[in-house]
Amino acid sequence: MGLNLEQKKAVVADLAAAIAGAQTMVLAEYSGLPVAHLTRLRAQARAAGVYLHVRKNTLVRRAVESTVFASLAEQMTGPLIYSISSDPVAAARVLNEFAKTNDKLVLKAGSYAGDLLDKAGVQALASIPSRDELLAQLLGIMQAPVTGFACALSALAKSREEAANPEEAVA
């Protein structure tokens, strides 16, 4: 049974709200994907904070009009699942990781920062570390000199202590 006008407006409003704060949108064909696999994909998306839904293409086209994702409108044909996230890589990563193990899910296109991405572009975007991972790497790099300095001071203090008390060092 089809949606009435009010339901369609609600779906477009829901999509517009998700798109308003989004940086990335990825489209994938899901034809032939078993329901159990689709349910698992939705759970993974939910855990990553990704808006993931199957929607009517015409309604999504209306929602992306005059947004940075308007360039994707031409790609919206066939049975598609839409992945939208405010994290630049989360939407691409969820679909790309799932597509590696399920050949029925095929990445079609994406958009990041207003740029249209093909399948290879979406895969490249998915391979970028997330913001949290990059911050952790930066913190590790910043802590390395301080940790090294602290270890050097500790070794210096220990060697001075041993030099001041040679009998205790031998025992």
mmCIF file of N, CA, C and O in Angstrom, residues 72-114:
data_model
loop_
_atom_site.group_PDB
_atom_site.id
_atom_site.type_symbol
_atom_site.label_atom_id
_atom_site.label_comp_id
_atom_site.label_asym_id
_atom_site.label_seq_id
_atom_site.Cartn_x
_atom_site.Cartn_y
_atom_site.Cartn_z
ATOM 1 N N LEU A 72 23.698 13.992 -6.544
ATOM 2 C CA LEU A 72 23.399 12.558 -6.484
ATOM 3 C C LEU A 72 22.052 12.199 -7.112
ATOM 4 O O LEU A 72 21.777 11.018 -7.338
ATOM 5 N N ALA A 73 21.222 13.174 -7.386
ATOM 6 C CA ALA A 73 19.873 12.911 -7.887
ATOM 7 C C ALA A 73 19.878 12.054 -9.150
ATOM 8 O O ALA A 73 19.006 11.197 -9.331
ATOM 9 N N GLU A 74 20.843 12.257 -10.022
ATOM 10 C CA GLU A 74 20.914 11.480 -11.263
ATOM 11 C C GLU A 74 21.225 10.011 -10.996
ATOM 12 O O GLU A 74 20.891 9.142 -11.798
ATOM 13 N N GLN A 75 21.889 9.715 -9.882
ATOM 14 C CA GLN A 75 22.277 8.346 -9.542
ATOM 15 C C GLN A 75 21.155 7.563 -8.855
ATOM 16 O O GLN A 75 21.275 6.368 -8.651
ATOM 17 N N MET A 76 20.076 8.247 -8.493
ATOM 18 C CA MET A 76 19.003 7.628 -7.710
ATOM 19 C C MET A 76 18.019 6.880 -8.588
ATOM 20 O O MET A 76 16.911 7.321 -8.846
ATOM 21 N N THR A 77 18.447 5.691 -9.038
ATOM 22 C CA THR A 77 17.584 4.816 -9.821
ATOM 23 C C THR A 77 17.767 3.398 -9.323
ATOM 24 O O THR A 77 18.857 3.007 -8.918
ATOM 25 N N GLY A 78 16.695 2.641 -9.343
ATOM 26 C CA GLY A 78 16.752 1.253 -8.898
ATOM 27 C C GLY A 78 16.572 1.131 -7.400
ATOM 28 O O GLY A 78 16.375 2.120 -6.695
ATOM 29 N N PRO A 79 16.635 -0.085 -6.893
ATOM 30 C CA PRO A 79 16.466 -0.301 -5.450
ATOM 31 C C PRO A 79 17.723 0.139 -4.701
ATOM 32 O O PRO A 79 18.786 -0.457 -4.846
ATOM 33 N N LEU A 80 17.598 1.231 -3.927
ATOM 34 C CA LEU A 80 18.751 1.800 -3.247
ATOM 35 C C LEU A 80 18.535 1.874 -1.741
ATOM 36 O O LEU A 80 17.417 2.040 -1.263
ATOM 37 N N ILE A 81 19.650 1.778 -1.035
ATOM 38 C CA ILE A 81 19.659 2.038 0.392
ATOM 39 C C ILE A 81 20.510 3.290 0.573
ATOM 40 O O ILE A 81 21.551 3.436 -0.076
ATOM 41 N N TYR A 82 20.040 4.210 1.406
ATOM 42 C CA TYR A 82 20.694 5.495 1.588
ATOM 43 C C TYR A 82 21.382 5.542 2.944
ATOM 44 O O TYR A 82 20.783 5.240 3.965
ATOM 45 N N SER A 83 22.639 5.929 2.931
ATOM 46 C CA SER A 83 23.452 6.030 4.130
ATOM 47 C C SER A 83 23.896 7.486 4.271
ATOM 48 O O SER A 83 24.539 8.025 3.375
ATOM 49 N N ILE A 84 23.545 8.109 5.406
ATOM 50 C CA ILE A 84 23.821 9.524 5.613
ATOM 51 C C ILE A 84 24.481 9.687 6.977
ATOM 52 O O ILE A 84 24.015 9.112 7.966
ATOM 53 N N SER A 85 25.561 10.479 7.040
ATOM 54 C CA SER A 85 26.211 10.690 8.335
ATOM 55 C C SER A 85 26.839 12.071 8.436
ATOM 56 O O SER A 85 27.240 12.662 7.436
ATOM 57 N N SER A 86 26.928 12.550 9.668
ATOM 58 C CA SER A 86 27.614 13.810 9.921
ATOM 59 C C SER A 86 29.118 13.586 10.002
ATOM 60 O O SER A 86 29.898 14.491 9.772
ATOM 61 N N ASP A 87 29.524 12.370 10.332
ATOM 62 C CA ASP A 87 30.939 11.991 10.309
ATOM 63 C C ASP A 87 31.329 11.812 8.840
ATOM 64 O O ASP A 87 30.654 11.096 8.104
ATOM 65 N N PRO A 88 32.418 12.430 8.401
ATOM 66 C CA PRO A 88 32.769 12.360 6.979
ATOM 67 C C PRO A 88 32.980 10.952 6.424
ATOM 68 O O PRO A 88 32.761 10.728 5.241
ATOM 69 N N VAL A 89 33.391 9.994 7.249
ATOM 70 C CA VAL A 89 33.700 8.666 6.720
ATOM 71 C C VAL A 89 32.754 7.562 7.181
ATOM 72 O O VAL A 89 32.770 6.469 6.627
ATOM 73 N N ALA A 90 31.925 7.815 8.171
ATOM 74 C CA ALA A 90 31.108 6.744 8.763
ATOM 75 C C ALA A 90 30.151 6.103 7.764
ATOM 76 O O ALA A 90 30.052 4.875 7.694
ATOM 77 N N ALA A 91 29.435 6.905 6.991
ATOM 78 C CA ALA A 91 28.462 6.355 6.033
ATOM 79 C C ALA A 91 29.151 5.481 4.998
ATOM 80 O O ALA A 91 28.682 4.388 4.675
ATOM 81 N N ALA A 92 30.271 5.953 4.491
ATOM 82 C CA ALA A 92 31.017 5.179 3.490
ATOM 83 C C ALA A 92 31.610 3.921 4.109
ATOM 84 O O ALA A 92 31.578 2.850 3.504
ATOM 85 N N ARG A 93 32.140 4.036 5.329
ATOM 86 C CA ARG A 93 32.794 2.894 5.965
ATOM 87 C C ARG A 93 31.792 1.773 6.256
ATOM 88 O O ARG A 93 32.082 0.603 5.996
ATOM 89 N N VAL A 94 30.614 2.109 6.770
ATOM 90 C CA VAL A 94 29.622 1.079 7.103
ATOM 91 C C VAL A 94 29.231 0.285 5.864
ATOM 92 O O VAL A 94 29.246 -0.950 5.876
ATOM 93 N N LEU A 95 28.893 0.982 4.783
ATOM 94 C CA LEU A 95 28.474 0.281 3.568
ATOM 95 C C LEU A 95 29.633 -0.454 2.914
ATOM 96 O O LEU A 95 29.466 -1.572 2.424
ATOM 97 N N ASN A 96 30.818 0.148 2.901
ATOM 98 C CA ASN A 96 31.969 -0.490 2.267
ATOM 99 C C ASN A 96 32.362 -1.772 3.011
ATOM 100 O O ASN A 96 32.622 -2.795 2.379
ATOM 101 N N GLU A 97 32.417 -1.732 4.330
ATOM 102 C CA GLU A 97 32.774 -2.917 5.114
ATOM 103 C C GLU A 97 31.753 -4.034 4.905
ATOM 104 O O GLU A 97 32.106 -5.197 4.774
ATOM 105 N N PHE A 98 30.475 -3.665 4.855
ATOM 106 C CA PHE A 98 29.432 -4.663 4.655
ATOM 107 C C PHE A 98 29.492 -5.235 3.244
ATOM 108 O O PHE A 98 29.292 -6.432 3.039
ATOM 109 N N ALA A 99 29.791 -4.380 2.259
ATOM 110 C CA ALA A 99 29.855 -4.833 0.858
ATOM 111 C C ALA A 99 31.012 -5.804 0.626
ATOM 112 O O ALA A 99 30.949 -6.641 -0.281
ATOM 113 N N LYS A 100 32.054 -5.737 1.455
ATOM 114 C CA LYS A 100 33.190 -6.652 1.312
ATOM 115 C C LYS A 100 32.778 -8.097 1.572
ATOM 116 O O LYS A 100 33.331 -9.014 0.980
ATOM 117 N N THR A 101 31.801 -8.289 2.455
ATOM 118 C CA THR A 101 31.387 -9.643 2.816
ATOM 119 C C THR A 101 30.071 -10.063 2.164
ATOM 120 O O THR A 101 29.681 -11.218 2.291
ATOM 121 N N ASN A 102 29.376 -9.140 1.522
ATOM 122 C CA ASN A 102 28.087 -9.435 0.887
ATOM 123 C C ASN A 102 28.086 -8.893 -0.532
ATOM 124 O O ASN A 102 27.983 -7.684 -0.732
ATOM 125 N N ASP A 103 28.159 -9.791 -1.500
ATOM 126 C CA ASP A 103 28.212 -9.357 -2.892
ATOM 127 C C ASP A 103 26.881 -8.820 -3.404
ATOM 128 O O ASP A 103 26.825 -8.235 -4.480
ATOM 129 N N LYS A 104 25.808 -9.001 -2.661
ATOM 130 C CA LYS A 104 24.499 -8.484 -3.078
ATOM 131 C C LYS A 104 24.379 -6.984 -2.828
ATOM 132 O O LYS A 104 23.526 -6.322 -3.399
ATOM 133 N N LEU A 105 25.217 -6.434 -1.943
ATOM 134 C CA LEU A 105 25.234 -4.999 -1.684
ATOM 135 C C LEU A 105 26.332 -4.385 -2.541
ATOM 136 O O LEU A 105 27.510 -4.697 -2.384
ATOM 137 N N VAL A 106 25.931 -3.509 -3.465
ATOM 138 C CA VAL A 106 26.876 -2.920 -4.407
ATOM 139 C C VAL A 106 26.883 -1.401 -4.218
ATOM 140 O O VAL A 106 25.851 -0.743 -4.354
ATOM 141 N N LEU A 107 28.050 -0.868 -3.892
ATOM 142 C CA LEU A 107 28.185 0.578 -3.771
ATOM 143 C C LEU A 107 27.938 1.214 -5.131
ATOM 144 O O LEU A 107 28.451 0.743 -6.139
ATOM 145 N N LYS A 108 27.152 2.279 -5.142
ATOM 146 C CA LYS A 108 26.816 2.905 -6.415
ATOM 147 C C LYS A 108 27.467 4.277 -6.545
ATOM 148 O O LYS A 108 28.155 4.538 -7.527
ATOM 149 N N ALA A 109 27.245 5.148 -5.576
ATOM 150 C CA ALA A 109 27.784 6.506 -5.646
ATOM 151 C C ALA A 109 27.742 7.125 -4.262
ATOM 152 O O ALA A 109 27.167 6.558 -3.326
ATOM 153 N N GLY A 110 28.333 8.287 -4.156
ATOM 154 C CA GLY A 110 28.330 9.001 -2.891
ATOM 155 C C GLY A 110 28.632 10.459 -3.117
ATOM 156 O O GLY A 110 28.970 10.887 -4.221
ATOM 157 N N SER A 111 28.529 11.210 -2.048
ATOM 158 C CA SER A 111 28.846 12.625 -2.105
ATOM 159 C C SER A 111 29.456 13.030 -0.780
ATOM 160 O O SER A 111 28.943 12.688 0.284
ATOM 161 N N TYR A 112 30.571 13.748 -0.867
ATOM 162 C CA TYR A 112 31.224 14.282 0.324
ATOM 163 C C TYR A 112 31.606 15.729 0.029
ATOM 164 O O TYR A 112 32.243 16.009 -0.993
ATOM 165 N N ALA A 113 31.186 16.624 0.901
ATOM 166 C CA ALA A 113 31.501 18.056 0.776
ATOM 167 C C ALA A 113 31.108 18.602 -0.600
ATOM 168 O O ALA A 113 31.820 19.415 -1.178
ATOM 169 N N GLY A 114 30.004 18.123 -1.136
ATOM 170 C CA GLY A 114 29.517 18.607 -2.418
ATOM 171 C C GLY A 114 30.141 17.964 -3.632
ATOM 172 O O GLY A 114 29.754 18.257 -4.756
#
